[in-house]
Structure formats: C-alpha cells, structure tokens
PDB file of C-alpha atoms in Angstrom:
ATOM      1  CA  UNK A   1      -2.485 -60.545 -14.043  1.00 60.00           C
ATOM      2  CA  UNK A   2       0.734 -61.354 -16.420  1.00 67.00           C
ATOM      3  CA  UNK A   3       1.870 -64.298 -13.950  1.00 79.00           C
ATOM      4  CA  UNK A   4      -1.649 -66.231 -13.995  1.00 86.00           C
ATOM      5  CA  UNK A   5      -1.620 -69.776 -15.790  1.00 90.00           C
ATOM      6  CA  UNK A   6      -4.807 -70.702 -16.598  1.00 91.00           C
ATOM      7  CA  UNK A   7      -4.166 -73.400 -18.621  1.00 92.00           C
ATOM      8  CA  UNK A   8      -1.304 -75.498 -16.777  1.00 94.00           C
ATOM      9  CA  UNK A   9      -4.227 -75.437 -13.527  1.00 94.00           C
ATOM     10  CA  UNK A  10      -6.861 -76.856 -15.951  1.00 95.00           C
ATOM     11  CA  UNK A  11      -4.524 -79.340 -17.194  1.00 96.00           C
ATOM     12  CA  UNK A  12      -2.821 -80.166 -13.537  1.00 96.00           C
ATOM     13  CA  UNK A  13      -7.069 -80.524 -11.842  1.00 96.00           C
ATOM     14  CA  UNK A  14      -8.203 -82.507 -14.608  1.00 97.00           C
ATOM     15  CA  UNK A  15      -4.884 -84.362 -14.692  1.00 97.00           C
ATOM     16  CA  UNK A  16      -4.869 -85.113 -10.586  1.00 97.00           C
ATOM     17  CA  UNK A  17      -8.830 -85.831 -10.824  1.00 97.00           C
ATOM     18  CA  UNK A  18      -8.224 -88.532 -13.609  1.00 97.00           C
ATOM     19  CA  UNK A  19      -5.372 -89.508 -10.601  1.00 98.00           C
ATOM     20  CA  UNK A  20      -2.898 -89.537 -13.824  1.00 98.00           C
ATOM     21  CA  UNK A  21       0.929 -88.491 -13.008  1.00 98.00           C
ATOM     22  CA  UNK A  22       2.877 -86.282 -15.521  1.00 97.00           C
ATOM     23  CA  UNK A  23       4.610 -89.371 -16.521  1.00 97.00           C
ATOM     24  CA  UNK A  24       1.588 -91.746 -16.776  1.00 97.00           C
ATOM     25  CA  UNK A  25       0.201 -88.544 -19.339  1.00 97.00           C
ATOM     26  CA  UNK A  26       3.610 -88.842 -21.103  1.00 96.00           C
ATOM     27  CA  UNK A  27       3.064 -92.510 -21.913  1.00 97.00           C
ATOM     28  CA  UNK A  28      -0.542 -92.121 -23.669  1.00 97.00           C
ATOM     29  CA  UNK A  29       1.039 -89.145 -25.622  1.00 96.00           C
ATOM     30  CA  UNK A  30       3.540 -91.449 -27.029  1.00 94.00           C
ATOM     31  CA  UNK A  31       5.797 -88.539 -25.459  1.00 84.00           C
ATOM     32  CA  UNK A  32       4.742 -86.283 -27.848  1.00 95.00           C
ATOM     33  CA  UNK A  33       4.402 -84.738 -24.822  1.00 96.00           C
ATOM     34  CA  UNK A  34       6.815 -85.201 -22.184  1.00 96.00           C
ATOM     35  CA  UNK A  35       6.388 -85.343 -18.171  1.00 96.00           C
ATOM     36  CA  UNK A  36       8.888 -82.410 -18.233  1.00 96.00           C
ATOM     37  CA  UNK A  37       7.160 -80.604 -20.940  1.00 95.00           C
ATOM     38  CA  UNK A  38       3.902 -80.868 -18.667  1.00 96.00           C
ATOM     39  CA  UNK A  39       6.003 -79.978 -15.629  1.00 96.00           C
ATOM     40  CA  UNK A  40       6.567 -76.857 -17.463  1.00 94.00           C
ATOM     41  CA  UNK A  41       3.317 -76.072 -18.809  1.00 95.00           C
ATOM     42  CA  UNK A  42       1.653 -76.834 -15.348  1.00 95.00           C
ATOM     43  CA  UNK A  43       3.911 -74.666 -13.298  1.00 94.00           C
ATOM     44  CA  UNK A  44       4.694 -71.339 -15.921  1.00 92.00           C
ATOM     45  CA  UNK A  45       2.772 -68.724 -16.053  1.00 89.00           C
ATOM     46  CA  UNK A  46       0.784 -68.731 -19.670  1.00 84.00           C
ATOM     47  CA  UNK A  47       2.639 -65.679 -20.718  1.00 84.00           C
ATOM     48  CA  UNK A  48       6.108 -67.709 -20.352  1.00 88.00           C
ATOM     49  CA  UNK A  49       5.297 -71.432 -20.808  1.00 86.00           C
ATOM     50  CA  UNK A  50       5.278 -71.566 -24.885  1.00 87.00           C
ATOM     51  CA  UNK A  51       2.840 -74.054 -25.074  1.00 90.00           C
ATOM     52  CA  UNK A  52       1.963 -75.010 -28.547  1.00 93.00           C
ATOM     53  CA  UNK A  53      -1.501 -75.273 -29.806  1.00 94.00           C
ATOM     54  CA  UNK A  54      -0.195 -79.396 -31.144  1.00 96.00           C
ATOM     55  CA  UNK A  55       0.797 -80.292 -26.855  1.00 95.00           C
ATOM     56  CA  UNK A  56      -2.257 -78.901 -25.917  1.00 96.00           C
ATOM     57  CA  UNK A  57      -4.249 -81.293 -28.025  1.00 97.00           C
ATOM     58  CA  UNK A  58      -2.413 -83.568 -27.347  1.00 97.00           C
ATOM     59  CA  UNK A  59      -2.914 -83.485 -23.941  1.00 97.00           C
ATOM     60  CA  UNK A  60      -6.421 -82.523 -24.285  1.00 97.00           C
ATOM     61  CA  UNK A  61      -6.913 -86.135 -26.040  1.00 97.00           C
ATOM     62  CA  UNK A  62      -5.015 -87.956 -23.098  1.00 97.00           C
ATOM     63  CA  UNK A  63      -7.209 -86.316 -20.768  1.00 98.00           C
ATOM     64  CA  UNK A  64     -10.324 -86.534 -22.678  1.00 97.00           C
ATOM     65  CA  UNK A  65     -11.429 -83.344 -22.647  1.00 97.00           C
ATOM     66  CA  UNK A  66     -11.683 -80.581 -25.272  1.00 97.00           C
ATOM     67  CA  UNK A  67      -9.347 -78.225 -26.137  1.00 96.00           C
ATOM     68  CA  UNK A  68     -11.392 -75.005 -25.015  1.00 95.00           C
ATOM     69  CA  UNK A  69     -11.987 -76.894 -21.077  1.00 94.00           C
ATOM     70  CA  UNK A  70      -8.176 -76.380 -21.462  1.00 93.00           C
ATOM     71  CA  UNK A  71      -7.664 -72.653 -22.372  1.00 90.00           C
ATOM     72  CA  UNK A  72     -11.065 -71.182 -21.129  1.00 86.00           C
ATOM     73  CA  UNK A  73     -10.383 -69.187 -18.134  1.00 78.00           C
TER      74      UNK A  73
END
C-alpha cells in the first residue's frame, strides 16, 4: 500500500485520454511544470514523488479538471 500512486495514474489517464504528451502538458504550463517533472510524478509512487500542491494545479488547469479528480483515490 506505500508504493501506490494514485495521483500520477489520474494525471497519466486523463493526460493519454486528452491524447496530450508530457511535453505537449509542459507547453500549456508555461513549464511551470516540466515533461520531466510529470515523468516523475506519473511514474513515483505518491509517498516518494514530492509533488507540490502549486504542479498539481497546475496541471489540473492544463488538463481541465479539478484538483480533487486528481488526488481522490
């Protein structure tokens, strides 16, 4: 249960669905987010990635989704 990542698979599912690449979510973020920050996020488990609460809205806004459809498990 410490190695699950909840929140890099919502991001990576709604990321593919929207067919978006890391890097095309990079370039709306004005890489305030960066396709290896996401790379990171997506593939760590929650309990190592370091994600701040400022990337994930971020992202959440490139994505168009809310924060919580993020971070809900």
């Amino acid at each position: 249960r410490n190695d699950v990542n909840f929140v890099g698979n919502h991001i990576r599912k709604i990321r593919m669905g929207r067919y978006l690449t890391r890097e095309d979510v990079a370039r709306a973020a004005s890489d305030l987010v960066t396709s290896e920050m996401l790379k990171h996020i997506e593939e760590t488990p929650d309990r190592c990635s370091d994600v701040t609460l400022f990337q994930i809205r971020v992202i959440a806004h490139v994505l168009d989704v809310s924060v919580s459809e993020l971070i809900e498990p």
